[in-house]
mmCIF file of C-alpha atoms in Angstrom:
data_model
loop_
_atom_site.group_PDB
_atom_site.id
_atom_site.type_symbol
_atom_site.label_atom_id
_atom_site.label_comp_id
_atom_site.label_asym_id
_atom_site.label_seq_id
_atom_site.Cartn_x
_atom_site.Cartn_y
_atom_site.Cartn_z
ATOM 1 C CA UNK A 7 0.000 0.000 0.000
ATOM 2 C CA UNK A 8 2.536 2.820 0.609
ATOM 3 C CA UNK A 9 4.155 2.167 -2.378
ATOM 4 C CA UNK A 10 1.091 3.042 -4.281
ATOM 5 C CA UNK A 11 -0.400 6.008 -2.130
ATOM 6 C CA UNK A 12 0.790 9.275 -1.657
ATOM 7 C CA UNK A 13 -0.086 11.443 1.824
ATOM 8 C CA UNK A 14 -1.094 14.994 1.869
ATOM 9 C CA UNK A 15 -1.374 16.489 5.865
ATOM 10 C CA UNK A 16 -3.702 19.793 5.566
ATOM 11 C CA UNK A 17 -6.068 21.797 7.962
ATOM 12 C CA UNK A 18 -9.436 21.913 6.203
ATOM 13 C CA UNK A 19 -10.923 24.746 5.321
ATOM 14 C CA UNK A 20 -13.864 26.439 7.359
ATOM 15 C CA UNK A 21 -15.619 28.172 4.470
ATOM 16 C CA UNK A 22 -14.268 26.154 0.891
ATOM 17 C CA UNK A 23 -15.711 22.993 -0.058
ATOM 18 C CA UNK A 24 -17.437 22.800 3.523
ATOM 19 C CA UNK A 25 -19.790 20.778 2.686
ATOM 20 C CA UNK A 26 -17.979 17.794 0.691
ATOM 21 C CA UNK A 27 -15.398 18.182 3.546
ATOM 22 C CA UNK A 28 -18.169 17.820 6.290
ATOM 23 C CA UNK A 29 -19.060 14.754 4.554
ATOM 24 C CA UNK A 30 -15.531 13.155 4.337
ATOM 25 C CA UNK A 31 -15.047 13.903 7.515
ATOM 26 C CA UNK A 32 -18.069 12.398 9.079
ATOM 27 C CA UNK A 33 -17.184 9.233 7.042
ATOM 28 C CA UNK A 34 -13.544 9.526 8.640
ATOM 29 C CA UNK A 35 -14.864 10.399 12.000
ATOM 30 C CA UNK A 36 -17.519 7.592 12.197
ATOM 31 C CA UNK A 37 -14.930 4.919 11.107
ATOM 32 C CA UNK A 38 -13.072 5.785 13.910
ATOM 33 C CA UNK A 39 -15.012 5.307 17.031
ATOM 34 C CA UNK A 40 -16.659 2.185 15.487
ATOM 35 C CA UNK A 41 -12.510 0.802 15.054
ATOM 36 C CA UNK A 42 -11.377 2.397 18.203
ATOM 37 C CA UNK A 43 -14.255 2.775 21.073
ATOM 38 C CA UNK A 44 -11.791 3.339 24.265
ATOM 39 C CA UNK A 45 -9.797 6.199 22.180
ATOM 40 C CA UNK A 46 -12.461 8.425 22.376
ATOM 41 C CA UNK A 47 -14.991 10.059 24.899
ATOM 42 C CA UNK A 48 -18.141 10.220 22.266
ATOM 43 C CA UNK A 49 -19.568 7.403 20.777
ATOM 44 C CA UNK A 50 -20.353 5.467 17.480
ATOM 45 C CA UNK A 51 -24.431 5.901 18.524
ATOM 46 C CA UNK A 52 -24.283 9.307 19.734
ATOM 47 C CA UNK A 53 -21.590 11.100 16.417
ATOM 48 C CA UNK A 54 -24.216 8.973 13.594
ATOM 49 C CA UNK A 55 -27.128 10.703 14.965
ATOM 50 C CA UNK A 56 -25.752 14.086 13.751
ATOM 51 C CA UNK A 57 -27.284 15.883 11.244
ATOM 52 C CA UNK A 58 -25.544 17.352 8.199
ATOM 53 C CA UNK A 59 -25.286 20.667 9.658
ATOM 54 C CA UNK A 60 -24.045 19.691 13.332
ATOM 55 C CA UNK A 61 -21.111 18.146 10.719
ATOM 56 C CA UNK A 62 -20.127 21.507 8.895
ATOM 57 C CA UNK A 63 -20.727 23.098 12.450
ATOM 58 C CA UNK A 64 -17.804 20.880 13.634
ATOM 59 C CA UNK A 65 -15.477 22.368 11.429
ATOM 60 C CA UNK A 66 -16.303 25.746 11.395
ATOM 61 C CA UNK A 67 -16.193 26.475 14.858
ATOM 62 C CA UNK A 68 -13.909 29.393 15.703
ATOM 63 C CA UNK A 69 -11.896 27.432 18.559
ATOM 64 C CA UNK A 70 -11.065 24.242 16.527
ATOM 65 C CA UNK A 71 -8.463 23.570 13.831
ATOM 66 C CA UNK A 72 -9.143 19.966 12.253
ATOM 67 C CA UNK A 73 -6.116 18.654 10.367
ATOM 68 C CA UNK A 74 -5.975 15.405 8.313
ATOM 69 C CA UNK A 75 -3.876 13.147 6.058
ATOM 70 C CA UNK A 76 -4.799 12.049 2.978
ATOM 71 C CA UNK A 77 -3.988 9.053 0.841
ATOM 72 C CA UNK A 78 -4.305 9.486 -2.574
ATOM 73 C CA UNK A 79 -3.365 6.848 -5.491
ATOM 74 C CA UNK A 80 0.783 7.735 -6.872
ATOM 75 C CA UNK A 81 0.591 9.476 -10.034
ATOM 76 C CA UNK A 82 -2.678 11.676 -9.152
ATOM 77 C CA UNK A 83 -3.268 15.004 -8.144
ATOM 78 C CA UNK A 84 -4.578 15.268 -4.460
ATOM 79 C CA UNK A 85 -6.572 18.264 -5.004
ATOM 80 C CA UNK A 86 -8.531 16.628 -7.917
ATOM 81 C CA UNK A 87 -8.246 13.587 -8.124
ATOM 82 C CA UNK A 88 -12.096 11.652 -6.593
ATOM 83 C CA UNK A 89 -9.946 8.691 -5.271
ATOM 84 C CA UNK A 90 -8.150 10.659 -2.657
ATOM 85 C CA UNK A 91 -9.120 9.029 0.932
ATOM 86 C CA UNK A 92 -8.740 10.760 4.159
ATOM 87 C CA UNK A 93 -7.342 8.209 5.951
ATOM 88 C CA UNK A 94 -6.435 10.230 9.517
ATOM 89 C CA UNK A 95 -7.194 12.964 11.611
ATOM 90 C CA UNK A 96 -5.971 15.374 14.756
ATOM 91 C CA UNK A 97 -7.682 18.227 16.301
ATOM 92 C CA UNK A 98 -6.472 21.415 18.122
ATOM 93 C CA UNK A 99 -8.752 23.550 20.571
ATOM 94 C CA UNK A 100 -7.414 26.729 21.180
ATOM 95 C CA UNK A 101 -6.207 29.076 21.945
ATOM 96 C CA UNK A 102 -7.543 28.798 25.790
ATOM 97 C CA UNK A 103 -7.213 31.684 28.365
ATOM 98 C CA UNK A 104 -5.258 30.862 31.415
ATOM 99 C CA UNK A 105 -8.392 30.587 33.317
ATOM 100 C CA UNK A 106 -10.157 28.032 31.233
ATOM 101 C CA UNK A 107 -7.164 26.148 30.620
ATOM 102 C CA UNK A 108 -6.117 25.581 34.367
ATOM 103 C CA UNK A 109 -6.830 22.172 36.296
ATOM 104 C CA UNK A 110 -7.889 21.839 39.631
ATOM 105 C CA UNK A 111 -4.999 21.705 42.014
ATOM 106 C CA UNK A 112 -5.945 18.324 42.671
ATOM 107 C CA UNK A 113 -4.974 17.811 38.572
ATOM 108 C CA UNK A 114 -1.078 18.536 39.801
ATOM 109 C CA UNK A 115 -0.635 20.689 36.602
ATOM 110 C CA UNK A 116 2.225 22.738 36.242
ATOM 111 C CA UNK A 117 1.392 26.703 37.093
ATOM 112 C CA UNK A 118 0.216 28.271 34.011
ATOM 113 C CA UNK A 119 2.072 31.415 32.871
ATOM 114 C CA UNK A 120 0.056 34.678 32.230
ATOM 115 C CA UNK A 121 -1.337 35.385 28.645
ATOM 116 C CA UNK A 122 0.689 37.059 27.418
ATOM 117 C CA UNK A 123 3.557 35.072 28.166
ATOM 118 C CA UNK A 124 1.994 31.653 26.495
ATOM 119 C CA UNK A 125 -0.323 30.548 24.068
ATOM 120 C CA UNK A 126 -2.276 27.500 25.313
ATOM 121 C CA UNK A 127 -4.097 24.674 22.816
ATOM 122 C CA UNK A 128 -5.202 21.183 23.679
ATOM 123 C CA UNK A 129 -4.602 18.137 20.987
ATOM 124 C CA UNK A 130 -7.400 15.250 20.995
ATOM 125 C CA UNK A 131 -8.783 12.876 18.311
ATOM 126 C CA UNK A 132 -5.396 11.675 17.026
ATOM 127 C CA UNK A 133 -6.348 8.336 14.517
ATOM 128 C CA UNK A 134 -5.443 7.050 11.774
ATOM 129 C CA UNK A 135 -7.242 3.837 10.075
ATOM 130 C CA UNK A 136 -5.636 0.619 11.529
ATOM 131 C CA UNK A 137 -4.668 -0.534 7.343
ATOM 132 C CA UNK A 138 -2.485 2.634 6.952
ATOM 133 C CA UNK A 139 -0.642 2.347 10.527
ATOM 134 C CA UNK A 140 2.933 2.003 11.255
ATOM 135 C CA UNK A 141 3.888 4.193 8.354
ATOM 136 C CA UNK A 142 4.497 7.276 10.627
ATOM 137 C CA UNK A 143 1.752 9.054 9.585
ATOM 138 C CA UNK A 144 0.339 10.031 12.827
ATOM 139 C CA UNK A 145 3.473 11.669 13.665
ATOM 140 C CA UNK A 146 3.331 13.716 10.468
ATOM 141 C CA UNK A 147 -0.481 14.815 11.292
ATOM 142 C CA UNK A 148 1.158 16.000 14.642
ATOM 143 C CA UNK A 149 3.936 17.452 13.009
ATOM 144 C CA UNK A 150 1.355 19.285 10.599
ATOM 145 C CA UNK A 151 -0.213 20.416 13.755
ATOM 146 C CA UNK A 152 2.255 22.162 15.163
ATOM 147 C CA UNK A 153 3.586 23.861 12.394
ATOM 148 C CA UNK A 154 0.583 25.256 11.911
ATOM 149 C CA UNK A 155 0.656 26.715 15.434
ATOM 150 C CA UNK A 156 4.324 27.786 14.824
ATOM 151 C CA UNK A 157 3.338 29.784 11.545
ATOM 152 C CA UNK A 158 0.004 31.714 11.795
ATOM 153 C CA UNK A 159 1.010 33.636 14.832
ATOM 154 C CA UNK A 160 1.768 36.784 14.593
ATOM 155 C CA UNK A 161 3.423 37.552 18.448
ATOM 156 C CA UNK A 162 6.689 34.942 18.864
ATOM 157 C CA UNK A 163 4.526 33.603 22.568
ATOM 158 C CA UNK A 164 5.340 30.191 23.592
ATOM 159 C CA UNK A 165 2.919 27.936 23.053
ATOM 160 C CA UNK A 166 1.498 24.929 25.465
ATOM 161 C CA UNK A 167 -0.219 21.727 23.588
ATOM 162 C CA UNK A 168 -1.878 19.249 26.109
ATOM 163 C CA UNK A 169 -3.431 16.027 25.257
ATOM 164 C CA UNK A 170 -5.612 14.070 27.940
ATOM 165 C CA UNK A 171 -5.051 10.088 27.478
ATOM 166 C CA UNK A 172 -7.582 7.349 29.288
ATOM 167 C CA UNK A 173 -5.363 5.325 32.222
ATOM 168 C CA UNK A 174 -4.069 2.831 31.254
ATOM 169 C CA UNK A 175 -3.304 3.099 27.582
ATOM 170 C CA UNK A 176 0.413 3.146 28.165
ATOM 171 C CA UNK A 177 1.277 2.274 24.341
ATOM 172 C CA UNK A 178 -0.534 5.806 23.479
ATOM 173 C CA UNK A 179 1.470 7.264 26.319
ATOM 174 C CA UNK A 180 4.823 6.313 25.641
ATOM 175 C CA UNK A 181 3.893 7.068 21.820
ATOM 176 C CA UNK A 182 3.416 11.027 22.589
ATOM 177 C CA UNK A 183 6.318 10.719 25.374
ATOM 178 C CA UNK A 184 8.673 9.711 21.884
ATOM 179 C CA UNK A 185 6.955 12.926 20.498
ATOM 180 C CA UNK A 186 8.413 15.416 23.539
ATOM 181 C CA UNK A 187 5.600 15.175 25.715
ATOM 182 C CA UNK A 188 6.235 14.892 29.225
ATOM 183 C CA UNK A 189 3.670 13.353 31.998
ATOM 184 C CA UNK A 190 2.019 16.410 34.156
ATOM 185 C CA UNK A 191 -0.566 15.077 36.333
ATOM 186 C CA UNK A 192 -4.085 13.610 36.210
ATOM 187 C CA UNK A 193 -7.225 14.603 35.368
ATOM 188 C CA UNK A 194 -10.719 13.227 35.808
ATOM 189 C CA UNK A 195 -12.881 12.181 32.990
ATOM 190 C CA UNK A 196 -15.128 15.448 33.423
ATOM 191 C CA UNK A 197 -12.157 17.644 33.368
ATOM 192 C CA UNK A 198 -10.869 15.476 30.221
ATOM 193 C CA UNK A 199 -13.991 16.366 28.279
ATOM 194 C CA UNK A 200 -14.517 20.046 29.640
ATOM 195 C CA UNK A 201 -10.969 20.687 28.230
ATOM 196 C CA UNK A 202 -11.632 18.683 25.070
ATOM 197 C CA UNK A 203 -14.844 20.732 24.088
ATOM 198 C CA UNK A 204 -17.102 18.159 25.075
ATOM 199 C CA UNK A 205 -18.949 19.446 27.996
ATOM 200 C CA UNK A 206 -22.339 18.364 25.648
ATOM 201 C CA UNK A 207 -21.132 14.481 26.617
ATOM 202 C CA UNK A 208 -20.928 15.119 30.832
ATOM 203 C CA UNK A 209 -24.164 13.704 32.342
ATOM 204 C CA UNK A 210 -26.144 16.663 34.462
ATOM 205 C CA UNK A 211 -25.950 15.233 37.479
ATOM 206 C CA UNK A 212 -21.538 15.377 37.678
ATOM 207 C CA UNK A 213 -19.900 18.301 38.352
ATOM 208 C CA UNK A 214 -16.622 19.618 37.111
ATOM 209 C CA UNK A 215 -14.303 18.422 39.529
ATOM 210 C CA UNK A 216 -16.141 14.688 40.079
ATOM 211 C CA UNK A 217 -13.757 12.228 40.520
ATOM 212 C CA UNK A 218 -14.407 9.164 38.075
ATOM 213 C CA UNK A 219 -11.083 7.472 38.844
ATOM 214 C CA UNK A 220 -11.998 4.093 36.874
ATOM 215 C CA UNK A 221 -11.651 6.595 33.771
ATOM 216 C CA UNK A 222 -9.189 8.941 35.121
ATOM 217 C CA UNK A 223 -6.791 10.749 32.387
ATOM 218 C CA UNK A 224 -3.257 11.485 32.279
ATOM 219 C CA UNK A 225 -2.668 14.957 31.072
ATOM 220 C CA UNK A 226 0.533 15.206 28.783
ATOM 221 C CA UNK A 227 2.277 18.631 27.966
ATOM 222 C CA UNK A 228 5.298 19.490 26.680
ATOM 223 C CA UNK A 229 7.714 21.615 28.875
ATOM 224 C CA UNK A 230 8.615 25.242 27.778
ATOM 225 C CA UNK A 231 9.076 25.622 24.152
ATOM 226 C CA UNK A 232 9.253 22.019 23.813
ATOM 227 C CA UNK A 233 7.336 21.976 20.468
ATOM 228 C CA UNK A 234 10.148 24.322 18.848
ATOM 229 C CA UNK A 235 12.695 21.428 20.431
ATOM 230 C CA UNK A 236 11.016 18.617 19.214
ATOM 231 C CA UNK A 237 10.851 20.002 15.260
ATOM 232 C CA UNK A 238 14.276 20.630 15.543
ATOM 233 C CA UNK A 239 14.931 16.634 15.754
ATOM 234 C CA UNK A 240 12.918 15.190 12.716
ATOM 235 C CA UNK A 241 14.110 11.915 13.789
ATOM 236 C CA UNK A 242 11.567 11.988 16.798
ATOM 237 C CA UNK A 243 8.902 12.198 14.169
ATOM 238 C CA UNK A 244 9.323 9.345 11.976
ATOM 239 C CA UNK A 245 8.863 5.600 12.045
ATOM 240 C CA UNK A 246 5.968 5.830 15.299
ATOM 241 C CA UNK A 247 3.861 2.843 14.920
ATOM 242 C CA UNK A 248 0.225 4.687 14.285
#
């Protein structure tokens, strides 16, 4: 298969080709939390219940950035060509204020610098479909990521990306440990999904700070300017067995 496929890594667009792209990406989307059920907080049943529009509202939302890799057959244009597959995906929330980034004490967290100092985001929904694994490609949506964040600022701020992974998935762990992050804490599932945009998913009757330690979280973030450290050694970003 890699021999034959090329990848493209790209943030889609919030206003060109929405619709088609809300499409492909609820196709994408779907695939993954019927192939990977304990990766994610939402569910199969609850994501194929959405209509159309709660799809293109997904992507247009001001606070998200959705970025994903495409496979496309060698010898045609990605941009044209009807046989191009997205084949993985990454999201980035931000950027947060310091208030609405900050854990609970309880979390252990590092302190967060002032606003001006940092620029906070928080990585979730990292996948890729289980035929096109092993090839690095995760790594390179990261990668895509990150540059992205690097690039569009205008202000040189430091920048803080946190990803919340379930207990106990220590291959996923040491996989974003290879990518720079370091371990800071824990979370509770209610904090996980308040941070990950998914407040919609907490039942009404738990609070922020509930402990649910049978689905507690560890919260990964790189130190200080940690992202610019890990670009600078590409071979951190290759060969990680997504």
């Amino acid at each position: 298969m890699a021999s034959t496929y090329t990848y493209s890594f790209f943030p889609i667009s919030k206003s060109v080709g929405i619709h088609a792209s809300a499409q492909k990406y609820r196709e994408l989307r779907l695939k993954a939390l019927k192939t990977s059920p304990g990766s994610f907080s939402s569910t199969y049943e609850i994501e194929a219940a959405f209509s159309d529009a709660d799809w293109v509202d997904r992507l247009t939302v001001l606070d998200r950035e959705v970025f994903i890799c495409a496979a496309t057959p060698s010898g045609r244009d990605p941009s044209c060509s009807d046989d191009t597959q997205w084949i993985g995906q990454v999201t980035l929330r931000g950027p947060s204020s310091r208030a609405d980034f900050e854990l609970p004490a309880e979390a252990g967290q590092p302190p967060q610098r002032s606003d001006e100092e940092e620029e906070r985001w928080q990585m979730l929904s990292l996948f890729t479909l289980p035929e096109y694994r092993g090839r690095g490609l995760g790594s390179k949506l990261c990668q895509a990521a990150i540059d992205y964040l690097r690039s569009y600022r205008s202000a040189p701020r430091d920048v803080q990306v946190r990803l919340i992974v379930k207990a106990g998935n220590d291959v996923t762990v040491e996989l974003y440990r290879r990518l720079g992050f370091v371990h800071a804490g824990r979370a509770t599932l209610v904090e996980a999904l308040i941070a990950n945009g998914d407040e919609h998913l907490i039942p009404k009757d738990q609070a922020r700070n509930s402990a649910i330690p049978e689905t507690a979280a560890f919260p990964l973030v790189p130190t200080v300017r940690e992202i610019v450290l890990t670009l600078q050694d590409e071979s951190r970003w290759t060969n990680l067995p997504y």
